[in-house]
Short mmCIF file of C-alpha atoms in Angstrom, two decimals:
data_model
loop_
_atom_site.label_atom_id
_atom_site.label_comp_id
_atom_site.label_asym_id
_atom_site.label_seq_id
_atom_site.Cartn_x
_atom_site.Cartn_y
_atom_site.Cartn_z
CA MET A 657 15.24 36.77 -14.34
CA ASN A 658 15.08 37.43 -10.60
CA HIS A 659 18.44 36.75 -8.99
CA GLU A 660 20.56 36.91 -5.87
CA LEU A 661 23.88 38.70 -6.23
CA HIS A 662 27.09 38.94 -4.23
CA ILE A 663 29.68 41.50 -5.30
CA PRO A 664 32.89 41.60 -3.25
CA ALA A 665 33.79 44.94 -1.73
CA ALA A 666 37.04 45.10 -3.70
CA ALA A 667 35.42 44.24 -7.04
CA ALA A 668 37.37 45.43 -10.07
CA ASP A 669 37.61 44.65 -13.75
CA GLY A 670 38.73 41.06 -14.26
CA LEU A 671 36.58 39.75 -11.41
CA THR A 672 35.90 35.99 -11.25
CA VAL A 673 32.15 35.43 -11.49
CA LEU A 674 30.34 32.22 -10.57
CA VAL A 675 26.84 31.89 -12.03
CA LEU A 676 24.97 29.18 -10.11
CA LEU A 677 21.77 27.55 -11.39
CA HIS A 678 19.42 25.79 -8.98
CA GLY A 679 17.73 22.43 -9.41
CA ARG A 680 14.17 21.46 -10.25
CA GLY A 681 11.54 22.71 -7.81
CA ALA A 682 13.99 24.99 -5.97
CA ASP A 683 14.82 28.66 -6.50
CA ARG A 684 17.75 31.04 -6.47
CA SER A 685 18.05 31.06 -2.67
CA ASP A 686 18.89 27.35 -2.66
CA VAL A 687 22.22 27.58 -4.47
CA PHE A 688 22.95 31.09 -3.22
CA GLY A 689 23.10 29.51 0.21
CA LEU A 690 26.43 28.01 -0.86
CA ARG A 691 28.07 31.43 -1.05
CA PRO A 692 29.63 31.41 2.47
CA ARG A 693 31.67 28.35 1.44
CA LEU A 694 32.97 30.06 -1.70
CA PRO A 695 35.99 32.38 -1.97
CA PRO A 696 34.91 35.86 -0.81
CA ALA A 697 36.75 37.44 -3.73
CA TRP A 698 34.37 35.81 -6.23
CA ALA A 699 31.17 37.43 -7.40
CA VAL A 700 28.21 35.04 -7.23
CA VAL A 701 25.02 35.31 -9.28
CA ALA A 702 22.11 32.94 -8.66
CA PRO A 703 19.09 33.42 -10.96
CA ASP A 704 15.63 31.94 -10.78
CA ALA A 705 14.73 29.56 -13.61
CA PRO A 706 12.15 30.90 -16.09
CA PHE A 707 9.33 28.43 -15.41
CA PRO A 708 7.13 27.75 -12.37
CA GLY A 709 7.57 24.18 -11.25
CA ALA A 710 4.04 23.54 -10.01
CA PRO A 711 2.32 23.05 -13.41
CA TRP A 712 4.76 20.23 -14.14
CA GLY A 713 4.42 18.67 -10.70
CA TYR A 714 7.76 19.96 -9.39
CA GLY A 715 6.52 21.74 -6.28
CA PRO A 716 6.42 25.43 -5.40
CA GLY A 717 9.81 26.39 -6.84
CA ARG A 718 11.06 26.96 -10.37
CA ALA A 719 12.25 24.79 -13.27
CA TRP A 720 14.57 25.18 -16.24
CA TYR A 721 12.71 22.66 -18.41
CA ARG A 722 10.04 19.98 -18.37
CA PHE A 723 11.67 16.60 -17.86
CA LEU A 724 10.63 13.85 -20.28
CA GLY A 725 12.63 10.97 -18.79
CA ARG A 726 16.15 9.59 -18.65
CA ASN A 727 18.31 12.35 -20.24
CA ARG A 728 15.61 14.11 -22.28
CA PRO A 729 14.44 17.65 -21.56
CA GLU A 730 11.38 18.90 -23.39
CA PRO A 731 13.00 20.77 -26.31
CA GLU A 732 11.07 24.05 -26.26
CA SER A 733 11.39 24.80 -22.55
CA PHE A 734 15.07 23.86 -22.62
CA THR A 735 15.67 26.20 -25.57
CA ARG A 736 13.84 29.06 -23.86
CA SER A 737 16.04 28.65 -20.78
CA LEU A 738 19.17 28.70 -22.93
CA GLU A 739 17.94 31.99 -24.37
CA ALA A 740 17.23 33.35 -20.88
CA LEU A 741 20.82 32.54 -19.93
CA ASP A 742 22.03 34.47 -22.98
CA VAL A 743 20.23 37.55 -21.64
CA LEU A 744 21.57 37.06 -18.11
CA LEU A 745 25.17 36.63 -19.20
CA ASP A 746 24.97 39.64 -21.51
CA ALA A 747 23.74 41.70 -18.55
CA LEU A 748 26.56 40.74 -16.17
CA PRO A 749 28.75 43.86 -16.66
CA GLY A 750 25.83 46.14 -15.80
CA MET A 751 24.79 44.00 -12.85
CA LEU A 752 28.29 43.89 -11.41
CA GLY A 753 29.41 47.42 -12.22
CA VAL A 754 32.76 46.05 -13.43
CA LYS A 755 33.94 44.07 -16.44
CA PRO A 756 33.89 40.34 -15.59
CA GLY A 757 37.04 38.35 -16.08
CA ARG A 758 36.57 34.64 -15.77
CA ILE A 759 32.94 33.49 -15.82
CA VAL A 760 32.19 30.06 -14.38
CA LEU A 761 28.74 28.67 -15.18
CA GLY A 762 27.48 25.81 -13.06
CA GLY A 763 24.60 24.35 -11.19
CA PHE A 764 22.93 21.46 -9.45
CA SER A 765 20.70 18.83 -11.07
CA GLN A 766 18.66 20.71 -13.72
CA GLY A 767 21.08 23.60 -13.23
CA GLY A 768 24.03 21.34 -14.00
CA THR A 769 22.27 19.96 -17.06
CA MET A 770 21.60 23.51 -18.28
CA SER A 771 25.24 24.49 -17.73
CA LEU A 772 26.50 21.57 -19.83
CA GLY A 773 23.88 22.29 -22.47
CA TYR A 774 24.78 25.96 -22.61
CA ALA A 775 28.45 25.24 -23.20
CA LEU A 776 27.80 22.67 -25.91
CA SER A 777 25.17 24.72 -27.72
CA ARG A 778 27.20 27.93 -27.62
CA PRO A 779 30.83 26.85 -28.07
CA GLY A 780 33.40 29.24 -26.68
CA ARG A 781 30.92 31.52 -24.90
CA ILE A 782 31.74 30.14 -21.43
CA THR A 783 34.99 28.27 -20.91
CA ASP A 784 34.46 26.96 -17.36
CA ILE A 785 31.50 24.67 -16.67
CA VAL A 786 30.49 23.02 -13.38
CA ASN A 787 27.95 20.20 -13.25
CA PHE A 788 26.78 18.97 -9.87
CA SER A 789 24.61 15.87 -10.44
CA GLY A 790 23.13 16.84 -13.79
CA PHE A 791 23.09 14.89 -17.05
CA LEU A 792 24.20 15.50 -20.61
CA ALA A 793 20.96 16.46 -22.34
CA ASP A 794 19.59 14.72 -25.39
CA HIS A 795 18.53 17.92 -27.18
CA PRO A 796 18.97 19.06 -30.80
CA ALA A 797 21.07 22.09 -29.85
CA VAL A 798 23.45 20.15 -27.58
CA ARG A 799 26.27 18.80 -29.71
CA THR A 800 29.29 17.06 -28.21
CA THR A 801 32.06 17.21 -30.80
CA PRO A 802 35.74 18.16 -30.79
CA GLU A 803 34.66 21.59 -32.04
CA THR A 804 32.09 22.25 -29.31
CA VAL A 805 34.33 21.17 -26.42
CA ALA A 806 37.50 22.87 -27.63
CA GLY A 807 38.78 25.42 -25.14
CA THR A 808 36.19 24.57 -22.47
CA ARG A 809 36.91 22.97 -19.10
CA PHE A 810 34.33 20.77 -17.38
CA PHE A 811 33.95 19.77 -13.72
CA TRP A 812 31.46 16.94 -13.12
CA GLY A 813 30.65 15.80 -9.61
CA HIS A 814 28.09 13.07 -9.01
CA GLY A 815 26.84 10.84 -6.21
CA ARG A 816 27.23 7.11 -6.70
CA ALA A 817 23.91 6.55 -4.90
CA ASP A 818 21.96 9.31 -6.67
CA PRO A 819 18.33 8.14 -6.98
CA ALA A 820 17.16 11.13 -9.06
CA ILE A 821 19.82 11.22 -11.80
CA PRO A 822 21.41 7.77 -11.71
CA PHE A 823 25.17 7.45 -11.67
CA ARG A 824 25.06 5.54 -14.97
CA LEU A 825 23.96 8.77 -16.66
CA ALA A 826 27.05 10.45 -15.26
CA GLU A 827 29.20 7.65 -16.66
CA GLU A 828 27.53 7.92 -20.07
CA GLY A 829 27.75 11.70 -20.23
CA ARG A 830 31.36 11.79 -19.11
CA ALA A 831 32.27 9.15 -21.67
CA THR A 832 30.65 11.23 -24.41
CA LEU A 833 32.58 14.32 -23.36
CA ALA A 834 35.83 12.39 -23.10
CA ALA A 835 35.36 10.82 -26.53
CA ALA A 836 35.08 14.31 -27.99
CA GLY A 837 38.35 15.31 -26.32
CA ALA A 838 36.90 17.51 -23.55
CA ALA A 839 39.06 18.74 -20.69
CA LEU A 840 37.02 16.94 -18.04
CA GLU A 841 37.62 16.50 -14.31
CA ALA A 842 35.24 13.97 -12.76
CA HIS A 843 34.66 13.39 -9.05
CA ASP A 844 32.48 10.68 -7.52
CA TYR A 845 31.03 10.77 -4.01
CA ASP A 846 29.28 8.29 -1.74
CA ILE A 847 26.17 10.45 -1.56
CA GLY A 848 22.69 10.74 -3.08
CA HIS A 849 21.22 13.73 -4.89
CA TRP A 850 22.83 16.70 -3.18
CA ILE A 851 26.06 18.72 -3.12
CA ASP A 852 28.55 17.39 -0.62
CA ALA A 853 30.80 19.85 1.25
CA GLY A 854 33.86 18.04 -0.07
CA GLU A 855 32.45 18.26 -3.58
CA LEU A 856 32.12 22.03 -3.28
CA ASP A 857 35.69 22.26 -2.01
CA ASP A 858 36.86 20.14 -4.95
CA MET A 859 35.12 22.52 -7.34
CA VAL A 860 36.75 25.58 -5.79
CA ARG A 861 40.18 23.96 -6.04
CA TRP A 862 39.46 23.07 -9.67
CA VAL A 863 38.52 26.65 -10.52
CA GLU A 864 41.60 28.03 -8.80
CA ARG A 865 43.90 25.40 -10.31
CA THR A 866 42.66 25.78 -13.88
CA GLY A 867 42.40 29.55 -13.81
CA SER A 868 44.35 31.61 -16.28
#
């Protein structure tokens, strides 16, 4: 996977690493553009999604899966992207040159959906998940149970006026996580389908507050 990478000058073992996944029809440069608003001591990795968006009508960028409607990703493409994330996360020590400490996986829209799906399909692999305006995927590998949410923290920010992924999907997904006993922090914003500056600040505070 092609990626953008920021490694702080004072990087050492135990480094906090934020892996940011872009939305549908964008690419790695979109979310990597958030880096100046993030703590300089964090490493930031922003990969390209595996699939070209154009064949599915998503424009010139990339996509993590083919969208089938409501909260349903096409199963095969979604699974292949989960597997691509396995490879990326396994490669982090070599990419960074140090042993990562805390790894935070998050993203916007499709990237947020993938981050939730990764946590719930691979329990315990990543303990800090950020979802900006994604949904909880209806996919065979994504299971929301007390066992799959145990030990994982979730941040979910969403715009009340989001026309792309309606706010009701945020309410439904959050309710499903909460019913399973997830450690969930939810933030709502009077915005559409984008990441608000205040939302990004809320996420940074959440990471710093819930860090071990």
